[in-house]
Amino acid sequence: MFALADCNNFYASCERVFAPQLEGKPIVILSNNDGCVIARSNEAKALGVPMGTPFFKIKDMIQHHKIHVFSSNYRLYGDLSNRVMMILADMAPEQEVYSIDECFFDMRHMKNASQRLDLAQNMIDRVKQWTGLPLSIGIGPTKTLAKLANFLVKNKRSPRPSLCDWQALENPLIVMENIPVEEVWGVGCRAGPHLRRLGIGTVRELCEADPKRIRRAFSVVMERVVMELQGISCLPLEIIQPARQQIMVSRSFGVRISKKDALISALTAFCTRASEKLREKHLYAQALCVFVSANRFAEKNKAFSKSVVVPLDEATQDTRKIIHHALQTLNTLYIDGVQYQKAGVLLMDLYDKPLQRFDLFNSPSSGCTRSTTLMKTIDQLNHTFGAHTVYFASERLNSQWRSRRSHTSPSYTTSWEELLRIYAR
DNA sequence: TCTGGGGTCCTAGGACCC
DNA sequence: TCTGGGGTCCTAGGACCC
């Protein structure tokens, strides 16, 4: 048995924890650069704000319905997510953190359904009391069915308000009959229409399909989805996070930029952050990819995108080396006159130990330890005295590219300056 | 005018080996 | 006229997730 715990409308709920006057009011959260709607409160969903819409297309609607708008505040959401995950980890032995607002648990050890329901209810109550965040829990014999149980909770089709045990449903086939196939975990926007063309439109129809036929028409992934719906567990709990395979940092720019120094500045910032992530995870990169693009929504002949992969002769986690290679690459990518909209850096071929190829005739240089010490010192300074206490100078050449964030809430839980203030009269 | 960021896995096809 | 069989590894592109 698996349980899936999921925070309701996570980003919107995080904002509400520190702005309780917004309880019951419609809220939307925007992506970086205030581009698209990426989270909505129930009230905003009810008003018909679609997920993923560009903000500029719904500005009138926002004003008309007095919808509250927030730029995304990942420091706040990340911190609250950690708190929720820690609370839950304390209550159940085996936890897989699946995303910023979701985690799976192993519930095999729970003898009966009432024990499972009690534990789940305790989790919901404790998270609400300790963090102020609302949680839903779905329980099922496979991860996919636990997800589906969670869907029932979110859509108020569960017998209980915040949790649902698939095993306790009186007639699961009838329930499946009334859920469109697109709601299944693993069926995306491409497979949905394809399944419908094959005469499979509901979860029940997918559950009753022949797995081998589905495998031929799709792939082993969809075959597993069918089996999971049938109650055959194919996706185990992943308690130990598998090692990262790549680390990416990229941003859309606040305005279109055409000057090379703005791109240099942006890439320096991206490389700095990517290298920090590398060191946080104790990894070394053996290759990197640099990419730049112009407006991707332009007509085909105007849309422009270019990327270059650079293999490194030595795996590294040294920000200087990564910046050096990225900026060298920029010389071959940059075209005068292009209006750039986005750029990024991707670190690839990650290893948990440096792959060192020493010179056959010389002893290992001391460069390695010097580099480690320098990076550690920089990280410590920035950790102790705040981000950007020390940085690489080329980051400040031109800050034209910085993203728009016009509706940001304070970092209530991660910055002394931005703590919530309460006044007494 | 304006459209996010960061990941994973699978498959097909090409290159190469004996 | 007629051109094998059985592998591995790598990469690009597609699909999916939150």
Short mmCIF file of N, CA and C in Angstrom, two decimals, chain A residues 274-368:
data_model
loop_
_atom_site.label_atom_id
_atom_site.label_comp_id
_atom_site.label_asym_id
_atom_site.label_seq_id
_atom_site.Cartn_x
_atom_site.Cartn_y
_atom_site.Cartn_z
N ALA A 274 24.64 27.46 -10.98
CA ALA A 274 24.73 26.04 -11.33
C ALA A 274 25.89 25.38 -10.59
N SER A 275 27.02 26.10 -10.47
CA SER A 275 28.17 25.54 -9.77
C SER A 275 27.88 25.38 -8.28
N GLU A 276 27.14 26.35 -7.72
CA GLU A 276 26.76 26.23 -6.31
C GLU A 276 25.93 24.96 -6.10
N LYS A 277 24.97 24.73 -7.01
CA LYS A 277 24.13 23.53 -6.89
C LYS A 277 24.99 22.28 -6.98
N LEU A 278 25.96 22.31 -7.89
CA LEU A 278 26.88 21.19 -8.08
C LEU A 278 27.57 20.86 -6.75
N ARG A 279 28.09 21.90 -6.10
CA ARG A 279 28.83 21.68 -4.85
C ARG A 279 27.89 21.27 -3.72
N GLU A 280 26.66 21.81 -3.72
CA GLU A 280 25.70 21.38 -2.69
C GLU A 280 25.46 19.89 -2.77
N LYS A 281 25.45 19.36 -4.01
CA LYS A 281 25.16 17.93 -4.20
C LYS A 281 26.45 17.10 -4.24
N HIS A 282 27.58 17.74 -3.99
CA HIS A 282 28.88 17.05 -4.01
C HIS A 282 29.14 16.36 -5.34
N LEU A 283 28.85 17.06 -6.44
CA LEU A 283 29.04 16.47 -7.77
C LEU A 283 30.07 17.27 -8.57
N TYR A 284 30.57 16.63 -9.61
CA TYR A 284 31.53 17.25 -10.53
C TYR A 284 31.00 17.10 -11.95
N ALA A 285 31.15 18.15 -12.76
CA ALA A 285 30.64 18.09 -14.14
C ALA A 285 31.78 17.86 -15.11
N GLN A 286 31.50 17.03 -16.09
CA GLN A 286 32.52 16.72 -17.10
C GLN A 286 32.18 17.41 -18.43
N ALA A 287 30.99 18.02 -18.51
CA ALA A 287 30.61 18.71 -19.75
C ALA A 287 29.57 19.77 -19.42
N LEU A 288 29.47 20.77 -20.30
CA LEU A 288 28.41 21.75 -20.11
C LEU A 288 27.84 22.15 -21.46
N CYS A 289 26.60 22.61 -21.41
CA CYS A 289 25.91 23.04 -22.62
C CYS A 289 25.45 24.48 -22.38
N VAL A 290 25.72 25.34 -23.33
CA VAL A 290 25.30 26.74 -23.23
C VAL A 290 24.27 26.98 -24.33
N PHE A 291 23.17 27.61 -23.99
CA PHE A 291 22.19 27.90 -25.04
C PHE A 291 21.63 29.31 -24.94
N VAL A 292 21.29 29.87 -26.07
CA VAL A 292 20.66 31.20 -26.15
C VAL A 292 19.52 31.09 -27.16
N SER A 293 18.46 31.88 -26.93
CA SER A 293 17.38 31.86 -27.91
C SER A 293 16.69 33.21 -27.99
N ALA A 294 16.11 33.47 -29.15
CA ALA A 294 15.31 34.67 -29.34
C ALA A 294 13.85 34.27 -29.08
N ASN A 295 12.92 35.16 -29.35
CA ASN A 295 11.51 34.89 -29.06
C ASN A 295 11.04 33.58 -29.68
N ARG A 296 10.67 32.61 -28.82
CA ARG A 296 10.31 31.30 -29.36
C ARG A 296 8.88 31.28 -29.89
N PHE A 297 8.15 32.38 -29.68
CA PHE A 297 6.78 32.42 -30.21
C PHE A 297 6.70 33.17 -31.53
N ALA A 298 7.87 33.61 -32.02
CA ALA A 298 7.90 34.31 -33.31
C ALA A 298 7.61 33.33 -34.44
N GLU A 299 7.35 33.88 -35.63
CA GLU A 299 7.15 32.99 -36.78
C GLU A 299 8.40 32.15 -36.96
N LYS A 300 8.22 31.03 -37.63
CA LYS A 300 9.29 30.04 -37.71
C LYS A 300 10.62 30.60 -38.17
N ASN A 301 10.59 31.39 -39.22
CA ASN A 301 11.87 31.87 -39.76
C ASN A 301 12.54 32.89 -38.85
N LYS A 302 11.74 33.45 -37.90
CA LYS A 302 12.33 34.43 -36.99
C LYS A 302 12.74 33.80 -35.66
N ALA A 303 12.11 32.68 -35.30
CA ALA A 303 12.47 32.01 -34.05
C ALA A 303 13.91 31.54 -34.18
N PHE A 304 14.68 31.77 -33.13
CA PHE A 304 16.11 31.50 -33.24
C PHE A 304 16.58 30.85 -31.95
N SER A 305 17.32 29.79 -32.07
CA SER A 305 17.83 29.11 -30.89
C SER A 305 19.11 28.38 -31.24
N LYS A 306 20.07 28.48 -30.36
CA LYS A 306 21.36 27.87 -30.65
C LYS A 306 21.95 27.33 -29.37
N SER A 307 22.61 26.17 -29.45
CA SER A 307 23.27 25.64 -28.26
C SER A 307 24.57 24.94 -28.65
N VAL A 308 25.49 24.93 -27.71
CA VAL A 308 26.77 24.26 -27.95
C VAL A 308 27.13 23.45 -26.70
N VAL A 309 27.56 22.21 -26.93
CA VAL A 309 28.01 21.36 -25.83
C VAL A 309 29.53 21.42 -25.77
N VAL A 310 30.05 21.64 -24.57
CA VAL A 310 31.51 21.71 -24.39
C VAL A 310 31.97 20.59 -23.46
N PRO A 311 32.71 19.62 -23.96
CA PRO A 311 33.27 18.61 -23.05
C PRO A 311 34.46 19.23 -22.30
N LEU A 312 34.60 18.92 -21.03
CA LEU A 312 35.73 19.47 -20.26
C LEU A 312 36.80 18.39 -20.14
N ASP A 313 38.06 18.79 -20.15
CA ASP A 313 39.09 17.76 -20.08
C ASP A 313 39.20 17.18 -18.67
N GLU A 314 38.61 17.87 -17.69
CA GLU A 314 38.69 17.40 -16.32
C GLU A 314 37.36 17.72 -15.64
N ALA A 315 36.78 16.76 -14.92
CA ALA A 315 35.53 17.04 -14.21
C ALA A 315 35.80 18.09 -13.15
N THR A 316 34.88 19.05 -13.02
CA THR A 316 35.15 20.17 -12.11
C THR A 316 33.89 20.60 -11.37
N GLN A 317 34.09 21.32 -10.26
CA GLN A 317 32.98 22.01 -9.61
C GLN A 317 33.42 23.45 -9.30
N ASP A 318 34.41 23.91 -10.06
CA ASP A 318 34.98 25.23 -9.86
C ASP A 318 34.24 26.26 -10.73
N THR A 319 33.59 27.21 -10.07
CA THR A 319 32.80 28.22 -10.78
C THR A 319 33.63 28.93 -11.86
N ARG A 320 34.90 29.20 -11.55
CA ARG A 320 35.75 29.95 -12.50
C ARG A 320 35.88 29.22 -13.82
N LYS A 321 36.11 27.90 -13.73
CA LYS A 321 36.29 27.12 -14.96
C LYS A 321 35.01 27.08 -15.76
N ILE A 322 33.90 26.91 -15.06
CA ILE A 322 32.62 26.79 -15.76
C ILE A 322 32.27 28.12 -16.44
N ILE A 323 32.48 29.23 -15.73
CA ILE A 323 32.24 30.54 -16.35
C ILE A 323 33.15 30.71 -17.56
N HIS A 324 34.41 30.36 -17.39
CA HIS A 324 35.39 30.54 -18.46
C HIS A 324 34.93 29.82 -19.74
N HIS A 325 34.53 28.56 -19.60
CA HIS A 325 34.12 27.80 -20.79
C HIS A 325 32.82 28.33 -21.37
N ALA A 326 31.90 28.73 -20.50
CA ALA A 326 30.61 29.24 -20.99
C ALA A 326 30.83 30.53 -21.79
N LEU A 327 31.68 31.41 -21.28
CA LEU A 327 31.87 32.70 -21.96
C LEU A 327 32.65 32.52 -23.27
N GLN A 328 33.57 31.56 -23.28
CA GLN A 328 34.26 31.26 -24.54
C GLN A 328 33.27 30.76 -25.58
N THR A 329 32.35 29.91 -25.13
CA THR A 329 31.34 29.36 -26.03
C THR A 329 30.44 30.47 -26.58
N LEU A 330 30.18 31.45 -25.71
CA LEU A 330 29.30 32.55 -26.13
C LEU A 330 29.86 33.24 -27.38
N ASN A 331 31.17 33.30 -27.50
CA ASN A 331 31.77 33.93 -28.68
C ASN A 331 31.31 33.26 -29.97
N THR A 332 31.11 31.95 -29.92
CA THR A 332 30.69 31.25 -31.14
C THR A 332 29.16 31.30 -31.30
N LEU A 333 28.44 31.55 -30.20
CA LEU A 333 26.97 31.56 -30.26
C LEU A 333 26.42 32.93 -30.63
N TYR A 334 27.12 33.95 -30.21
CA TYR A 334 26.57 35.30 -30.29
C TYR A 334 26.51 35.84 -31.72
N ILE A 335 25.35 36.37 -32.07
CA ILE A 335 25.21 37.01 -33.38
C ILE A 335 24.73 38.43 -33.14
N ASP A 336 25.46 39.36 -33.68
CA ASP A 336 25.12 40.78 -33.51
C ASP A 336 23.75 41.06 -34.13
N GLY A 337 22.91 41.76 -33.39
CA GLY A 337 21.63 42.17 -33.96
C GLY A 337 20.45 41.30 -33.56
N VAL A 338 20.73 40.10 -33.02
CA VAL A 338 19.63 39.24 -32.58
C VAL A 338 19.07 39.77 -31.26
N GLN A 339 17.74 39.76 -31.13
CA GLN A 339 17.10 40.18 -29.89
C GLN A 339 16.93 38.92 -29.02
N TYR A 340 17.82 38.74 -28.07
CA TYR A 340 17.78 37.52 -27.26
C TYR A 340 16.71 37.62 -26.18
N GLN A 341 16.07 36.47 -25.94
CA GLN A 341 14.98 36.46 -24.97
C GLN A 341 15.30 35.56 -23.78
N LYS A 342 16.19 34.59 -24.01
CA LYS A 342 16.43 33.61 -22.97
C LYS A 342 17.81 33.00 -23.14
N ALA A 343 18.42 32.57 -22.04
CA ALA A 343 19.70 31.87 -22.13
C ALA A 343 19.80 30.94 -20.94
N GLY A 344 20.75 30.03 -21.01
CA GLY A 344 20.90 29.11 -19.89
C GLY A 344 22.15 28.28 -20.01
N VAL A 345 22.44 27.58 -18.92
CA VAL A 345 23.58 26.68 -18.91
C VAL A 345 23.14 25.36 -18.29
N LEU A 346 23.62 24.28 -18.89
CA LEU A 346 23.25 22.94 -18.43
C LEU A 346 24.54 22.18 -18.13
N LEU A 347 24.68 21.72 -16.88
CA LEU A 347 25.86 20.93 -16.53
C LEU A 347 25.51 19.46 -16.71
N MET A 348 26.38 18.74 -17.42
CA MET A 348 26.08 17.34 -17.76
C MET A 348 27.23 16.43 -17.37
N ASP A 349 27.03 15.13 -17.58
CA ASP A 349 28.04 14.12 -17.22
C ASP A 349 28.51 14.36 -15.79
N LEU A 350 27.59 14.21 -14.85
CA LEU A 350 27.91 14.50 -13.46
C LEU A 350 28.44 13.25 -12.76
N TYR A 351 29.46 13.44 -11.95
CA TYR A 351 30.06 12.33 -11.19
C TYR A 351 30.17 12.74 -9.74
N ASP A 352 30.16 11.76 -8.85
CA ASP A 352 30.27 12.12 -7.45
C ASP A 352 31.72 12.21 -6.99
N LYS A 353 32.65 11.87 -7.87
CA LYS A 353 34.08 12.08 -7.56
C LYS A 353 34.71 12.71 -8.78
N PRO A 354 35.72 13.54 -8.59
CA PRO A 354 36.33 14.14 -9.77
C PRO A 354 37.06 13.07 -10.58
N LEU A 355 36.85 13.08 -11.87
CA LEU A 355 37.58 12.15 -12.74
C LEU A 355 38.87 12.85 -13.10
N GLN A 356 39.92 12.46 -12.47
CA GLN A 356 41.16 13.19 -12.72
C GLN A 356 42.09 12.39 -13.60
N ARG A 357 42.61 13.06 -14.60
CA ARG A 357 43.62 12.44 -15.44
C ARG A 357 44.90 13.20 -15.18
N PHE A 358 45.78 12.59 -14.39
CA PHE A 358 47.01 13.31 -14.06
C PHE A 358 48.00 13.21 -15.21
N ASP A 359 48.85 14.17 -15.26
CA ASP A 359 49.94 14.17 -16.23
C ASP A 359 50.88 13.01 -15.92
N LEU A 360 51.25 12.26 -16.95
CA LEU A 360 52.07 11.07 -16.74
C LEU A 360 53.43 11.42 -16.12
N PHE A 361 53.97 12.59 -16.48
CA PHE A 361 55.35 12.90 -16.09
C PHE A 361 55.45 13.86 -14.91
N ASN A 362 54.30 14.46 -14.52
CA ASN A 362 54.38 15.40 -13.41
C ASN A 362 53.46 14.93 -12.28
N SER A 363 53.83 15.28 -11.07
CA SER A 363 53.01 14.90 -9.94
C SER A 363 51.75 15.76 -9.95
N PRO A 364 50.68 15.31 -9.30
CA PRO A 364 49.44 16.08 -9.28
C PRO A 364 49.70 17.49 -8.78
N SER A 365 49.10 18.46 -9.46
CA SER A 365 49.33 19.85 -9.07
C SER A 365 48.55 20.16 -7.80
N SER A 366 48.93 21.26 -7.17
CA SER A 366 48.22 21.64 -5.96
C SER A 366 46.97 22.44 -6.33
N GLY A 367 46.74 22.65 -7.64
CA GLY A 367 45.60 23.44 -8.10
C GLY A 367 44.29 22.92 -7.58
N CYS A 368 44.18 21.62 -7.47
CA CYS A 368 42.94 20.98 -7.06
C CYS A 368 42.51 21.41 -5.66
#
